[in-house]
Amino acid sequence: MAGLSIGDYQCASGALGADFVFVILTHESAEMLRLVTVLACLGALEAAVVAVPHVQLDVPAPVQPVIGAVLAQRKTAEPATVSLPLTKVDANGQRYFLGEMSVGTPGQAMTVTVDITGPLSYVPSVNCSDPFCTSHKQYDSAASSTYEADGTPFELPYGQNASGVLSKDAISVAGATVSGQTFGEATAVWNSYSVQAPNDGVLGLGFGFNAGEQGVPTIVESMVEQGLIGQWLAGLWLGRGDAGGELTLGGLNDARHSGELTWAPIVLNPEGWAASVESLAVGETSICSENCLVTALSTTPYFFMSMDAAKAVNDALGGFDIGQPGVAGLDCSTLYTLPTLQVDVAGRILEMSPLEYTFIYPFGGGVEMCLSGFVGMHDFDENVTVLGSLFMQKFYTAYDMQNMRVGFADSA
């Protein structure tokens, strides 16, 4: 996989006027180039912060939730798998993988991102007048013959900046229709940056215990209960270049990966989940060496970690300050000499080259800028790392709820 260029993850054009970009690029001083990097990529970082959950975990050992046992005991139809194509869309300085979900009868089509960490699927309501809602498709319960009122209020955590009420209706994903599914009807979305996001809503594939206080079953749980799929198993393939992606529910697509999957146990607590791995390091610089937890997240390209861990890695890579906390610029001429990223999963080393964990932004005329993919975040535990879509484009990822594990294999 070549280093990601402007064709793969674009700096947000909306953050800069075209004339302003031209003026800056005619100055070749190092300080001006750094300024361009800061300004052009602020949109990308803000989008990532909005999309990434607060995964602060403090769990000493894997915990087997009751829900796994419950799912194992449910009677379902013959095992079935559904496949949802994902389309790549570049916007706001990052790449989105979007699928389609329809709500109601007749179906009201919505574009959605896939959130493996959040259990609640939600879409904007016609009762929402915020700029995000009015600039996207909105669900109209009055237009659906299968709508059932619930009215329980919800407010999403993890910086998703949406609140509203729970409702019930038919929801279709990849041709499989779940009847009476509880979902979020967002009546307020208050983050102004979200207005530019290309997705209407979110398909939540997180574990049901996150919503347990409200007794809300996830879409995947409902699919299992209603016999639409045979098991709580999901596979996520994110393509490279111009290729899109694919989400499978109920099974995996072996054509999307090569070799055997390597599995890591899932660690849980009421705030979320993560997979336990042995260690993460870039060359001789350790990111984590014990009790390491990783979350594979398709809604951001970055490797998020604690501020201290990111600084240690970026310092070792020769990174320099670009004025954005937790972010480091790199000397493009040194990329080929940088060490590999190594993630030890159950004794198997998953490797990424420096051209696979960095960003290269060419501006023409031989001018280019480079950024490290390792980004520091406040309030992250030292042992927690988010593996974003840079990682997932190289490694096919499987989520096995019933066996409480996540698997990785080389992407095909």
XYZ file of C-alpha atoms in Angstrom:
412
model
C 0.000 0.000 0.000
C 1.504 3.319 -1.042
C 1.642 6.276 1.279
C -1.758 7.904 1.451
C -1.853 11.015 -0.667
C -4.362 13.753 -1.184
C -6.293 11.274 -3.323
C -6.902 9.050 -0.349
C -7.413 11.471 2.547
C -7.981 15.037 1.430
C -7.325 18.000 3.665
C -10.620 19.810 4.091
C -10.963 22.210 1.165
C -13.724 24.012 3.037
C -11.254 25.095 5.698
C -9.263 27.174 3.224
C -10.154 29.390 0.317
C -8.526 28.374 -2.975
C -6.782 31.747 -3.279
C -5.363 31.396 0.221
C -3.920 27.977 -0.555
C -2.256 29.358 -3.700
C -0.665 32.228 -1.852
C 0.765 30.020 0.863
C 2.154 27.501 -1.598
C 4.124 30.160 -3.446
C 6.244 30.616 -0.280
C 8.676 27.751 0.145
C 9.886 28.371 3.660
C 9.591 25.512 6.122
C 7.510 27.583 8.515
C 4.939 28.402 5.853
C 4.685 24.772 4.819
C 4.032 23.845 8.408
C 1.308 26.476 8.569
C -0.376 24.984 5.507
C -0.291 21.581 7.151
C -1.923 22.911 10.306
C -4.685 24.776 8.513
C -5.429 22.247 5.807
C -5.678 19.338 8.182
C -7.553 20.888 11.104
C -10.780 19.727 9.485
C -9.525 16.161 9.359
C -8.542 16.166 13.003
C -11.789 17.747 14.145
C -13.756 15.175 12.162
C -11.757 12.402 13.762
C -12.288 13.723 17.275
C -16.039 13.872 16.679
C -16.096 10.351 15.293
C -13.884 8.600 17.838
C -15.416 7.391 21.101
C -13.887 8.049 24.487
C -12.360 4.618 25.028
C -10.927 5.082 28.482
C -10.893 1.586 29.930
C -9.576 0.201 33.180
C -10.313 -3.498 33.052
C -7.861 -6.008 34.547
C -9.102 -9.094 32.695
C -11.619 -10.211 30.055
C -15.178 -10.292 31.303
C -17.756 -12.600 29.713
C -21.044 -10.699 29.493
C -24.367 -12.338 29.993
C -25.441 -11.271 26.535
C -23.005 -13.734 24.912
C -24.657 -16.645 26.647
C -28.090 -15.328 25.784
C -27.250 -15.048 22.111
C -25.818 -18.560 22.074
C -29.100 -19.960 23.375
C -31.381 -18.196 20.913
C -33.065 -20.270 18.265
C -32.520 -18.957 14.761
C -33.201 -20.045 11.219
C -30.540 -21.688 9.087
C -27.334 -19.623 9.266
C -27.438 -16.750 6.801
C -25.140 -13.877 5.914
C -26.036 -10.479 4.500
C -23.593 -8.186 2.734
C -23.719 -4.391 2.683
C -21.579 -2.615 0.046
C -19.761 0.463 1.295
C -18.864 3.468 -0.832
C -15.865 5.682 -0.192
C -16.523 9.382 0.114
C -13.809 11.979 0.755
C -15.060 14.913 2.814
C -13.967 17.083 5.739
C -10.363 15.957 5.482
C -11.048 12.265 5.954
C -12.466 9.268 4.173
C -15.918 7.918 4.971
C -17.156 4.430 4.177
C -20.904 4.759 3.661
C -23.647 2.172 3.326
C -27.391 2.437 2.942
C -30.063 1.723 5.529
C -33.786 2.263 5.029
C -36.220 3.051 7.822
C -39.997 2.628 7.808
C -42.614 1.301 5.410
C -42.202 2.254 2.656
C -38.482 2.512 3.293
C -36.877 5.910 3.723
C -33.290 5.516 2.480
C -30.468 6.936 4.590
C -26.699 6.872 4.071
C -24.934 5.650 7.212
C -21.478 5.143 8.602
C -20.722 1.870 10.364
C -19.955 2.357 14.067
C -18.733 -0.867 15.618
C -18.491 0.723 19.068
C -21.940 2.292 19.392
C -24.989 0.047 19.896
C -27.665 2.544 18.913
C -28.483 3.230 15.259
C -29.883 6.682 14.681
C -31.066 9.008 11.911
C -32.115 12.690 11.845
C -35.794 13.347 12.471
C -38.109 15.718 10.620
C -38.632 17.229 14.062
C -35.016 18.439 14.053
C -34.366 21.945 12.758
C -30.613 22.048 13.371
C -28.441 22.750 10.290
C -27.161 19.174 10.155
C -30.659 17.743 10.034
C -32.047 20.167 7.469
C -29.064 19.551 5.158
C -29.497 15.767 5.277
C -32.289 13.265 4.753
C -34.730 13.205 7.666
C -36.926 10.381 8.901
C -40.658 11.111 8.906
C -42.568 8.775 11.222
C -45.886 10.013 9.834
C -44.945 8.584 6.444
C -44.387 5.053 7.802
C -47.171 2.526 8.335
C -44.978 0.440 10.682
C -43.911 3.233 13.036
C -44.386 2.689 16.788
C -43.906 5.490 19.271
C -41.538 4.973 22.185
C -40.570 8.456 23.338
C -37.718 7.494 25.661
C -35.145 10.302 25.479
C -31.549 9.534 24.546
C -28.337 11.502 24.367
C -25.335 9.947 22.718
C -21.993 9.905 24.523
C -18.506 9.950 22.985
C -18.794 13.355 21.314
C -21.382 12.346 18.733
C -23.386 15.432 19.696
C -26.849 14.046 19.012
C -29.924 13.621 21.164
C -33.581 12.840 20.648
C -36.102 10.112 21.351
C -36.241 6.389 20.757
C -38.730 5.076 18.210
C -39.576 1.695 16.678
C -39.952 0.867 13.008
C -38.884 -1.541 10.301
C -35.211 -1.147 9.368
C -33.660 -2.748 6.297
C -29.950 -3.392 5.881
C -28.574 -5.210 2.824
C -32.006 -6.565 1.955
C -32.723 -7.940 5.438
C -35.641 -6.198 7.150
C -35.858 -6.108 10.942
C -39.364 -5.477 12.242
C -40.041 -3.318 15.289
C -36.423 -2.224 15.682
C -35.691 0.413 18.298
C -33.534 3.241 16.968
C -32.739 6.860 17.723
C -34.706 9.669 16.132
C -32.281 12.576 16.495
C -34.088 15.823 17.193
C -30.903 17.781 17.935
C -27.407 17.594 16.411
C -25.423 20.491 17.800
C -21.904 20.171 16.413
C -21.553 22.689 13.575
C -18.760 20.713 11.897
C -21.092 17.741 11.492
C -23.098 19.716 8.939
C -20.426 18.877 6.375
C -20.463 15.127 7.097
C -21.792 13.144 4.113
C -23.695 10.534 6.133
C -27.290 10.995 7.248
C -27.120 8.616 10.196
C -25.213 5.822 11.877
C -25.571 2.041 11.775
C -24.656 0.997 15.316
C -23.078 -2.434 15.656
C -21.827 -2.127 19.222
C -22.684 -4.577 21.926
C -26.116 -4.383 23.476
C -24.954 -3.973 27.059
C -24.030 -0.352 26.272
C -27.735 0.367 25.860
C -28.806 -2.119 28.493
C -30.058 0.526 30.876
C -32.706 1.387 28.321
C -33.234 -2.234 27.306
C -32.499 -1.462 23.656
C -31.564 -4.447 21.452
C -29.081 -3.695 18.684
C -29.931 -4.286 15.035
C -27.640 -7.309 14.924
C -29.277 -8.827 18.002
C -32.669 -8.341 16.384
C -31.436 -9.948 13.170
C -30.354 -12.998 15.134
C -33.618 -13.122 17.081
C -35.731 -12.825 13.938
C -33.755 -15.449 12.039
C -32.348 -13.061 9.437
C -28.766 -14.089 10.219
C -27.458 -17.140 11.982
C -25.000 -15.612 14.447
C -23.574 -12.362 15.842
C -20.578 -12.228 13.533
C -19.492 -9.281 11.408
C -16.692 -8.798 8.905
C -15.411 -5.416 7.764
C -13.332 -5.020 4.619
C -12.122 -1.551 3.636
C -10.702 -1.300 0.143
C -7.690 0.666 -1.017
C -7.429 3.200 -3.790
C -10.784 3.697 -5.470
C -12.267 0.479 -4.097
C -15.134 0.762 -1.632
C -15.715 -1.606 1.226
C -18.002 -4.333 2.495
C -19.749 -5.145 5.753
C -21.010 -8.690 6.262
C -23.388 -9.634 9.063
C -23.953 -13.208 10.185
C -20.715 -14.457 8.640
C -17.445 -13.506 6.990
C -16.394 -13.160 3.361
C -13.310 -15.338 2.985
C -12.651 -13.830 -0.452
C -11.852 -10.532 1.266
C -8.853 -11.818 3.212
C -5.911 -14.147 2.752
C -4.650 -16.627 5.308
C -6.143 -17.530 8.638
C -7.656 -15.038 11.041
C -5.720 -14.379 14.228
C -8.096 -13.861 17.145
C -7.768 -11.647 20.203
C -10.111 -11.845 23.225
C -12.469 -8.970 23.912
C -12.296 -7.025 27.150
C -15.452 -5.243 28.266
C -16.766 -2.772 30.755
C -19.958 -0.676 30.839
C -18.344 2.065 28.728
C -17.300 -0.030 25.760
C -15.101 -2.833 24.495
C -11.624 -3.443 23.156
C -9.469 -6.394 22.126
C -6.529 -7.515 24.209
C -3.206 -7.697 22.326
C 0.328 -8.441 23.504
C 2.097 -5.224 22.481
C 2.387 -2.336 20.027
C 5.626 -0.693 18.953
C 7.170 1.383 16.195
C 10.684 0.073 15.757
C 12.310 0.160 19.179
C 9.770 2.623 20.589
C 7.002 0.999 22.605
C 3.416 2.229 22.372
C 2.218 -0.381 24.868
C 3.916 -3.440 26.341
C 1.396 -4.875 28.818
C -2.388 -5.024 29.298
C -2.713 -3.515 25.824
C -6.178 -2.800 24.445
C -7.018 -1.912 20.840
C -10.235 -0.881 19.130
C -10.474 -1.256 15.337
C -12.544 1.732 14.224
C -13.539 2.490 10.634
C -14.808 6.023 11.264
C -11.340 7.607 11.473
C -8.085 6.980 9.572
C -5.799 7.707 12.520
C -4.015 5.728 15.238
C -5.280 7.412 18.396
C -3.426 6.946 21.677
C -2.461 8.862 24.786
C -0.615 12.145 24.383
C 2.519 10.688 26.003
C 2.544 7.611 23.770
C 2.057 9.671 20.607
C 4.826 12.076 21.597
C 7.259 9.243 22.268
C 6.566 7.636 18.894
C 6.574 10.855 16.893
C 9.767 12.057 18.570
C 11.422 8.773 17.567
C 10.229 9.343 13.983
C 11.794 12.797 13.923
C 8.429 14.505 14.102
C 8.064 18.247 14.563
C 5.380 20.423 16.103
C 2.821 21.847 13.644
C 0.747 23.717 16.188
C -1.956 21.088 16.653
C -1.751 19.244 20.007
C -0.998 15.553 19.584
C -0.131 15.854 15.880
C 3.331 15.738 14.298
C 4.699 16.674 10.903
C 7.400 14.502 9.335
C 10.295 15.111 6.970
C 9.035 13.533 3.737
C 12.570 12.662 2.634
C 12.987 10.330 5.612
C 9.765 8.290 5.299
C 11.419 5.370 3.544
C 13.934 5.010 6.372
C 11.461 4.968 9.253
C 10.774 1.754 11.219
C 7.680 -0.442 10.872
C 4.653 -0.503 13.147
C 4.279 -3.885 14.845
C 1.135 -5.080 16.589
C 1.533 -8.408 18.382
C -1.802 -10.252 18.332
C -1.662 -13.631 20.067
C 1.922 -14.127 18.927
C 1.391 -13.026 15.316
C 3.053 -9.758 14.329
C 0.922 -7.489 12.155
C 3.255 -5.074 10.393
C 2.739 -1.776 8.620
C 5.443 0.082 6.719
C 6.055 3.823 7.271
C 4.333 4.579 3.976
C 1.256 2.829 5.350
C 1.020 4.721 8.649
C 1.840 8.204 7.342
C 0.081 10.779 5.167
C 1.661 12.407 2.115
C 0.035 15.589 0.806
C 1.392 16.610 -2.625
C 0.627 20.139 -3.799
C 2.376 20.111 -7.161
C 5.639 21.669 -8.229
C 7.550 19.172 -6.154
C 6.040 20.509 -2.920
C 4.644 17.957 -0.491
C 4.012 17.657 3.204
C 3.888 14.627 5.435
C 2.068 13.859 8.678
C 2.364 11.038 11.168
C -0.711 8.837 11.542
C -0.058 8.557 15.300
C -2.183 11.161 17.053
C -2.290 11.890 20.762
C -5.612 12.355 22.540
C -6.333 13.743 25.979
C -7.961 11.403 28.531
C -6.790 8.215 26.791
C -5.400 5.533 29.072
C -1.771 4.682 28.346
C -2.691 1.122 27.336
C -5.490 2.037 24.892
C -4.968 2.496 21.146
C -7.499 3.059 18.377
C -6.590 1.394 15.079
C -8.273 3.466 12.383
C -8.993 2.816 8.737
C -5.303 3.105 7.788
C -4.867 -0.145 9.703
C -8.157 -1.679 8.568
C -7.404 -1.116 4.897
C -4.469 -3.478 5.322
C -6.081 -5.946 7.707
C -9.536 -7.467 7.334
C -11.314 -7.293 10.691
C -13.847 -9.742 12.110
C -16.070 -9.124 15.144
C -17.319 -12.288 16.827
C -19.747 -11.433 19.628
C -20.766 -14.961 20.518
C -17.170 -16.043 21.107
C -16.108 -12.652 22.504
C -13.197 -12.050 20.155
C -11.948 -9.908 17.274
C -9.932 -11.322 14.416
C -7.400 -9.905 11.961
C -6.120 -11.229 8.632
C -4.312 -9.753 5.643
C -6.809 -7.904 3.471
C -7.246 -9.305 -0.031
